[in-house]
Amino acid sequence: MTVANLKYSKSLSKFQSLIALLILCIVLSILTDKFFTAENGLNVLRQIAVNICISVGMTLVVLTAGIDLSVGSVLALCSAVTAGLLKNGIEIPAGNLWIGFTLLGAVLAGLLLGFLLGCFNGFAITKFNVPPFVATLAMLTIARGFTMLYTKGHPISNLGDSFAFIGTGWLFGIPVPVYIAAVVVLVAVFITQKTKIGRYIYAIGGNEQAAKLSGINIKKVKITVYAIAGALAALGGVIVASRLDSAQPNAGISYELDAIAAVVIGGTSLSGGKGSVWGTVMGAIIIGVLNNGLVLLNVSPFWQQVVKGSVILLAVIIDKAGESKD
Amino acid sequence: MLIAKNISKKFSGVIALANISMELHPGKVNAIIGENGAGKSTLMKIFSGVHTQYEGEIFFNNKLVKFKSTKEAEDAGISIIHQELNLVPHLSIAENIFLGRELTNSLGMVKAKLMNEKTTELLSKLNLNIDPATKIAALKVGQQQLVEIAKALYTNAEVIIMDEPTSAISDKEVDNLFAIINQLKSEGKIIVYISHKFKELFAIADRYVVLRDGSTIDSGNINEITQDQLIHKMTGRNIRENKRSSSVKDQPVLFSAKNITLNHSLFKSKKVLNNISFELHNGEILGVYGLMGAGRTELMECIFGLHPKNGSGEISIGTEVQKIKCPADAMAAGIALVPEDRKLHGLIINQSIRFNISISVLETLQKWGLLLSAGKENSLSENYINKLSIKTASDNHLAKTLSGGNQQKIVLAKWLATHPQVLLLDEPTRGIDINAKAEIYELMKTLAAEGMGIIIVSSELPEILTVADNILVMTEGELTANIPIEEATEAIILKHAIHKN
């Protein structure tokens, strides 16, 4: 292959998820009238906002060659706690005390809880050398259990209009969750591309031994990415609870798989060190558009799953084929 | 009889073996002797079917053979026991011995009982009375080695190649091993024995073959040659006169290591490094030489804070004692380490040159304590690309696209960017071409002239003799000599590097 060709194919592979998305959009626009409208576009973006929050966190974790299976359960627990604090506050029976929470206080408490659960994941992984898969699998079960304990298995509903604004509100013609997801993406892009810790994340995933020998504090960086992933899952939980005006004990089940799918379709390597937040955003949008398109085309939900799975497989096969050319 | 005729082998253009010929006799222990890199391992890998591309011919029992795989070599009766044992730790002894050739009944089911019985039989031949169902992980290294030998016996190997078989076992186990070797010898097997330990060679070997720089230098009966003659044949190069002539001893002490000791991570009583102390002066290049397993790399790792749990000792810069518990501590003390394996430990191979150069100094490239400045980063990498003449069109290219020499320069650049006072180089010229080597030597001399203290670990005697002011020699974790360059010759260094009798 000539140099020019190589360059061309490299830049092509960089944009392959964007190209795939464009083709998908064109096809759907032709097949159905309802797809290519502003209303539908915003609808898709609102639907994927939660997945974007989660999968951005997942991207950081995967870039360090880790994985976080606990995000769905962390989402549920944090959304339940946020809703519970907002509605009922904390009662301390001993002193007959009652602590109330403002909207901001409840949301921040939820995010903090997600952050701490993530720290715990990172701690188990770095301090005790538990493989990320196992540590976060354990957290998946633990956090779900605590959700059930906290909610006693019942949804916490009627959370008030101002809370509902987070998930259902509109600002300047765009849904609020879209703003939230956009901020998350921009901050994550900034962190990964422009800061020291971003470099360290790529370095650790690329070659942990070399990173360690370069004086990088591996444990600190890893705990940080799991903490961020936990906090972003909590943020997703706040949006979900707000949208439904209810924190469901069963919320977020299998969300980790959607997040991993977005990461993988976006071209981030599960072995770490390679990929980007932008890619994941593309991946999440492709999944969202695909879901939306299949609904508009009246495809059975059962077939939707088959298609989604096939797309994941195809995306990775194309990615690998691109690699072996080098 | 196993005969090699005019065997040559190249690795991507570098000659590893040049026209080697030798005869290995049945009923004899044939010792293969040579320095690191003389070609011993390459030759053994050709005999055992690991390397299949080579020039020349191999005759085994008067038949021309050319093995296409290790399986073929094994089937023909050539078995190799590698230095790093090739056993599956979580399988039993019997399962390992029969791995890939399990005894099965007509339904394809494994006959575990029969295999265990046969294993017991084999093990008893080797005086190893252990339940064949024991997992390999539960065995001591010496016992594992016997399992490897049992495996060779089971395949009815006629040729048994042992690569440094005593490197990890105790004296008592060595005696046991020798008894077994003598027994195999009496059965008419060809034993090929590779070792750096002369005492052992004279104790067990019947014949010797000396290799140097990929060629056969000499061969004969071991009782007709002395140790000094062997050493001379191993080194025997023309003596180089381009030694450094410097008087660094007058310079103040820049760095000192006191009583560096490193315990084995599994067997606490075993010492990988034992009480090593030395000093490094301003502008000095200190060579560290030792044969495989001498503990050179571990010494560098200890200094750089990579063994906080098992290592002990005192590191000082100037007169100040440093507390070094991790690489970041070492870097803060002004120490840098260019590791032995650049791909495994030095580079993030899928990232750009710029990324790799800047990774250890990102703090200095920040604006407002947060944002990485692209401008500062570019000028840093451009600066070092020019300074070390790294050949690349752009610092944006991935590290993996560069040649070995240029990759090594990236690692050097990354560490020079931290402005170290003490630079540790572990095999800095391994696998790189002559020009890049010369450039790295020049760079070392320039840096030393600017006052930096450099420690270079090398397996190549000519390299050490070319660049060093003083030479430390290590043997099995101990410092055996500290030789000023004026007094150093290859023979003297090697004498100290070889296991003391």
mmCIF file of N, CA and C in Angstrom, chain B residues 429-482:
data_model
loop_
_atom_site.group_PDB
_atom_site.id
_atom_site.type_symbol
_atom_site.label_atom_id
_atom_site.label_comp_id
_atom_site.label_asym_id
_atom_site.label_seq_id
_atom_site.Cartn_x
_atom_site.Cartn_y
_atom_site.Cartn_z
ATOM 1 N N THR B 429 21.841 -0.590 24.564
ATOM 2 C CA THR B 429 22.070 -0.776 23.127
ATOM 3 C C THR B 429 21.631 -2.149 22.646
ATOM 4 N N ARG B 430 20.840 -2.857 23.457
ATOM 5 C CA ARG B 430 20.424 -4.192 23.040
ATOM 6 C C ARG B 430 19.535 -4.112 21.794
ATOM 7 N N GLY B 431 19.890 -4.891 20.799
ATOM 8 C CA GLY B 431 19.077 -5.003 19.599
ATOM 9 C C GLY B 431 19.012 -3.754 18.744
ATOM 10 N N ILE B 432 19.996 -2.879 18.832
ATOM 11 C CA ILE B 432 19.957 -1.718 17.939
ATOM 12 C C ILE B 432 21.206 -1.698 17.071
ATOM 13 N N ASP B 433 21.121 -0.985 15.949
ATOM 14 C CA ASP B 433 22.200 -1.095 14.982
ATOM 15 C C ASP B 433 23.437 -0.315 15.419
ATOM 16 N N ILE B 434 24.539 -0.577 14.704
ATOM 17 C CA ILE B 434 25.839 -0.057 15.119
ATOM 18 C C ILE B 434 25.878 1.469 15.173
ATOM 19 N N ASN B 435 25.242 2.107 14.200
ATOM 20 C CA ASN B 435 25.286 3.567 14.178
ATOM 21 C C ASN B 435 24.590 4.163 15.393
ATOM 22 N N ALA B 436 23.401 3.617 15.688
ATOM 23 C CA ALA B 436 22.658 4.125 16.837
ATOM 24 C C ALA B 436 23.443 3.862 18.117
ATOM 25 N N LYS B 437 24.104 2.711 18.161
ATOM 26 C CA LYS B 437 24.942 2.388 19.310
ATOM 27 C C LYS B 437 25.992 3.468 19.521
ATOM 28 N N ALA B 438 26.706 3.772 18.439
ATOM 29 C CA ALA B 438 27.783 4.761 18.523
ATOM 30 C C ALA B 438 27.223 6.101 18.986
ATOM 31 N N GLU B 439 26.038 6.450 18.473
ATOM 32 C CA GLU B 439 25.430 7.728 18.876
ATOM 33 C C GLU B 439 25.124 7.734 20.370
ATOM 34 N N ILE B 440 24.635 6.593 20.856
ATOM 35 C CA ILE B 440 24.304 6.531 22.283
ATOM 36 C C ILE B 440 25.560 6.611 23.143
ATOM 37 N N TYR B 441 26.646 5.973 22.681
ATOM 38 C CA TYR B 441 27.911 6.097 23.423
ATOM 39 C C TYR B 441 28.354 7.561 23.482
ATOM 40 N N GLU B 442 28.272 8.242 22.333
ATOM 41 C CA GLU B 442 28.683 9.648 22.277
ATOM 42 C C GLU B 442 27.848 10.481 23.246
ATOM 43 N N LEU B 443 26.533 10.209 23.217
ATOM 44 C CA LEU B 443 25.622 10.951 24.086
ATOM 45 C C LEU B 443 26.006 10.753 25.554
ATOM 46 N N MET B 444 26.322 9.502 25.898
ATOM 47 C CA MET B 444 26.695 9.213 27.284
ATOM 48 C C MET B 444 27.929 10.007 27.679
ATOM 49 N N LYS B 445 28.888 10.048 26.767
ATOM 50 C CA LYS B 445 30.127 10.762 27.078
ATOM 51 C C LYS B 445 29.858 12.250 27.234
ATOM 52 N N THR B 446 29.001 12.804 26.368
ATOM 53 C CA THR B 446 28.674 14.225 26.471
ATOM 54 C C THR B 446 27.991 14.527 27.797
ATOM 55 N N LEU B 447 27.033 13.675 28.153
ATOM 56 C CA LEU B 447 26.290 13.892 29.397
ATOM 57 C C LEU B 447 27.228 13.802 30.595
ATOM 58 N N ALA B 448 28.152 12.834 30.555
ATOM 59 C CA ALA B 448 29.090 12.679 31.660
ATOM 60 C C ALA B 448 29.990 13.919 31.756
ATOM 61 N N ALA B 449 30.389 14.435 30.603
ATOM 62 C CA ALA B 449 31.240 15.622 30.598
ATOM 63 C C ALA B 449 30.509 16.812 31.212
ATOM 64 N N GLU B 450 29.179 16.806 31.095
ATOM 65 C CA GLU B 450 28.388 17.886 31.710
ATOM 66 C C GLU B 450 28.184 17.655 33.201
ATOM 67 N N GLY B 451 28.674 16.523 33.714
ATOM 68 C CA GLY B 451 28.607 16.290 35.159
ATOM 69 C C GLY B 451 27.622 15.230 35.601
ATOM 70 N N MET B 452 26.857 14.696 34.652
ATOM 71 C CA MET B 452 25.889 13.676 35.038
ATOM 72 C C MET B 452 26.616 12.385 35.429
ATOM 73 N N GLY B 453 26.061 11.674 36.386
ATOM 74 C CA GLY B 453 26.605 10.363 36.727
ATOM 75 C C GLY B 453 25.800 9.304 36.009
ATOM 76 N N ILE B 454 26.462 8.364 35.348
ATOM 77 C CA ILE B 454 25.764 7.369 34.542
ATOM 78 C C ILE B 454 26.156 5.966 34.989
ATOM 79 N N ILE B 455 25.165 5.119 35.167
ATOM 80 C CA ILE B 455 25.442 3.707 35.430
ATOM 81 C C ILE B 455 24.910 2.920 34.246
ATOM 82 N N ILE B 456 25.767 2.158 33.602
ATOM 83 C CA ILE B 456 25.323 1.369 32.456
ATOM 84 C C ILE B 456 25.493 -0.121 32.743
ATOM 85 N N VAL B 457 24.371 -0.821 32.647
ATOM 86 C CA VAL B 457 24.389 -2.267 32.772
ATOM 87 C C VAL B 457 24.530 -2.835 31.377
ATOM 88 N N SER B 458 25.454 -3.756 31.178
ATOM 89 C CA SER B 458 25.602 -4.320 29.847
ATOM 90 C C SER B 458 26.109 -5.748 29.921
ATOM 91 N N SER B 459 25.659 -6.562 28.957
ATOM 92 C CA SER B 459 26.188 -7.924 28.860
ATOM 93 C C SER B 459 27.326 -7.973 27.877
ATOM 94 N N GLU B 460 27.598 -6.833 27.238
ATOM 95 C CA GLU B 460 28.631 -6.851 26.207
ATOM 96 C C GLU B 460 29.918 -6.270 26.767
ATOM 97 N N LEU B 461 30.924 -7.110 26.894
ATOM 98 C CA LEU B 461 32.188 -6.641 27.445
ATOM 99 C C LEU B 461 32.816 -5.512 26.637
ATOM 100 N N PRO B 462 32.844 -5.613 25.324
ATOM 101 C CA PRO B 462 33.457 -4.512 24.571
ATOM 102 C C PRO B 462 32.751 -3.185 24.831
ATOM 103 N N GLU B 463 31.438 -3.245 25.007
ATOM 104 C CA GLU B 463 30.682 -2.025 25.274
ATOM 105 C C GLU B 463 31.113 -1.407 26.598
ATOM 106 N N ILE B 464 31.166 -2.251 27.621
ATOM 107 C CA ILE B 464 31.569 -1.773 28.947
ATOM 108 C C ILE B 464 32.975 -1.174 28.872
ATOM 109 N N LEU B 465 33.867 -1.871 28.169
ATOM 110 C CA LEU B 465 35.257 -1.400 28.104
ATOM 111 C C LEU B 465 35.382 -0.110 27.312
ATOM 112 N N THR B 466 34.438 0.146 26.404
ATOM 113 C CA THR B 466 34.509 1.365 25.596
ATOM 114 C C THR B 466 34.022 2.584 26.366
ATOM 115 N N VAL B 467 32.961 2.421 27.156
ATOM 116 C CA VAL B 467 32.339 3.616 27.720
ATOM 117 C C VAL B 467 32.641 3.857 29.197
ATOM 118 N N ALA B 468 33.028 2.822 29.946
ATOM 119 C CA ALA B 468 33.045 2.974 31.399
ATOM 120 C C ALA B 468 34.331 3.594 31.926
ATOM 121 N N ASP B 469 34.220 4.268 33.083
ATOM 122 C CA ASP B 469 35.385 4.733 33.829
ATOM 123 C C ASP B 469 35.781 3.703 34.879
ATOM 124 N N ASN B 470 34.751 3.052 35.423
ATOM 125 C CA ASN B 470 34.965 2.004 36.414
ATOM 126 C C ASN B 470 33.971 0.898 36.133
ATOM 127 N N ILE B 471 34.321 -0.298 36.555
ATOM 128 C CA ILE B 471 33.457 -1.431 36.245
ATOM 129 C C ILE B 471 33.135 -2.220 37.506
ATOM 130 N N LEU B 472 31.851 -2.360 37.787
ATOM 131 C CA LEU B 472 31.418 -3.240 38.858
ATOM 132 C C LEU B 472 31.111 -4.587 38.241
ATOM 133 N N VAL B 473 31.527 -5.657 38.917
ATOM 134 C CA VAL B 473 31.218 -6.987 38.415
ATOM 135 C C VAL B 473 30.357 -7.688 39.460
ATOM 136 N N MET B 474 29.289 -8.309 38.999
ATOM 137 C CA MET B 474 28.382 -8.993 39.910
ATOM 138 C C MET B 474 28.297 -10.476 39.579
ATOM 139 N N THR B 475 28.123 -11.274 40.623
ATOM 140 C CA THR B 475 27.879 -12.705 40.460
ATOM 141 C C THR B 475 26.810 -13.124 41.441
ATOM 142 N N GLU B 476 25.758 -13.684 40.950
ATOM 143 C CA GLU B 476 24.694 -14.217 41.794
ATOM 144 C C GLU B 476 24.336 -13.309 42.957
ATOM 145 N N GLY B 477 24.081 -12.062 42.637
ATOM 146 C CA GLY B 477 23.596 -11.128 43.642
ATOM 147 C C GLY B 477 24.660 -10.490 44.499
ATOM 148 N N GLU B 478 25.924 -10.821 44.252
ATOM 149 C CA GLU B 478 26.998 -10.232 45.051
ATOM 150 C C GLU B 478 27.893 -9.390 44.150
ATOM 151 N N LEU B 479 28.453 -8.341 44.775
ATOM 152 C CA LEU B 479 29.420 -7.524 44.071
ATOM 153 C C LEU B 479 30.770 -8.214 44.235
ATOM 154 N N THR B 480 31.372 -8.649 43.118
ATOM 155 C CA THR B 480 32.613 -9.402 43.265
ATOM 156 C C THR B 480 33.848 -8.585 42.923
ATOM 157 N N ALA B 481 33.673 -7.460 42.237
ATOM 158 C CA ALA B 481 34.852 -6.654 41.921
ATOM 159 C C ALA B 481 34.444 -5.247 41.526
ATOM 160 N N ASN B 482 35.348 -4.312 41.794
ATOM 161 C CA ASN B 482 35.193 -2.936 41.335
ATOM 162 C C ASN B 482 36.515 -2.569 40.677
#
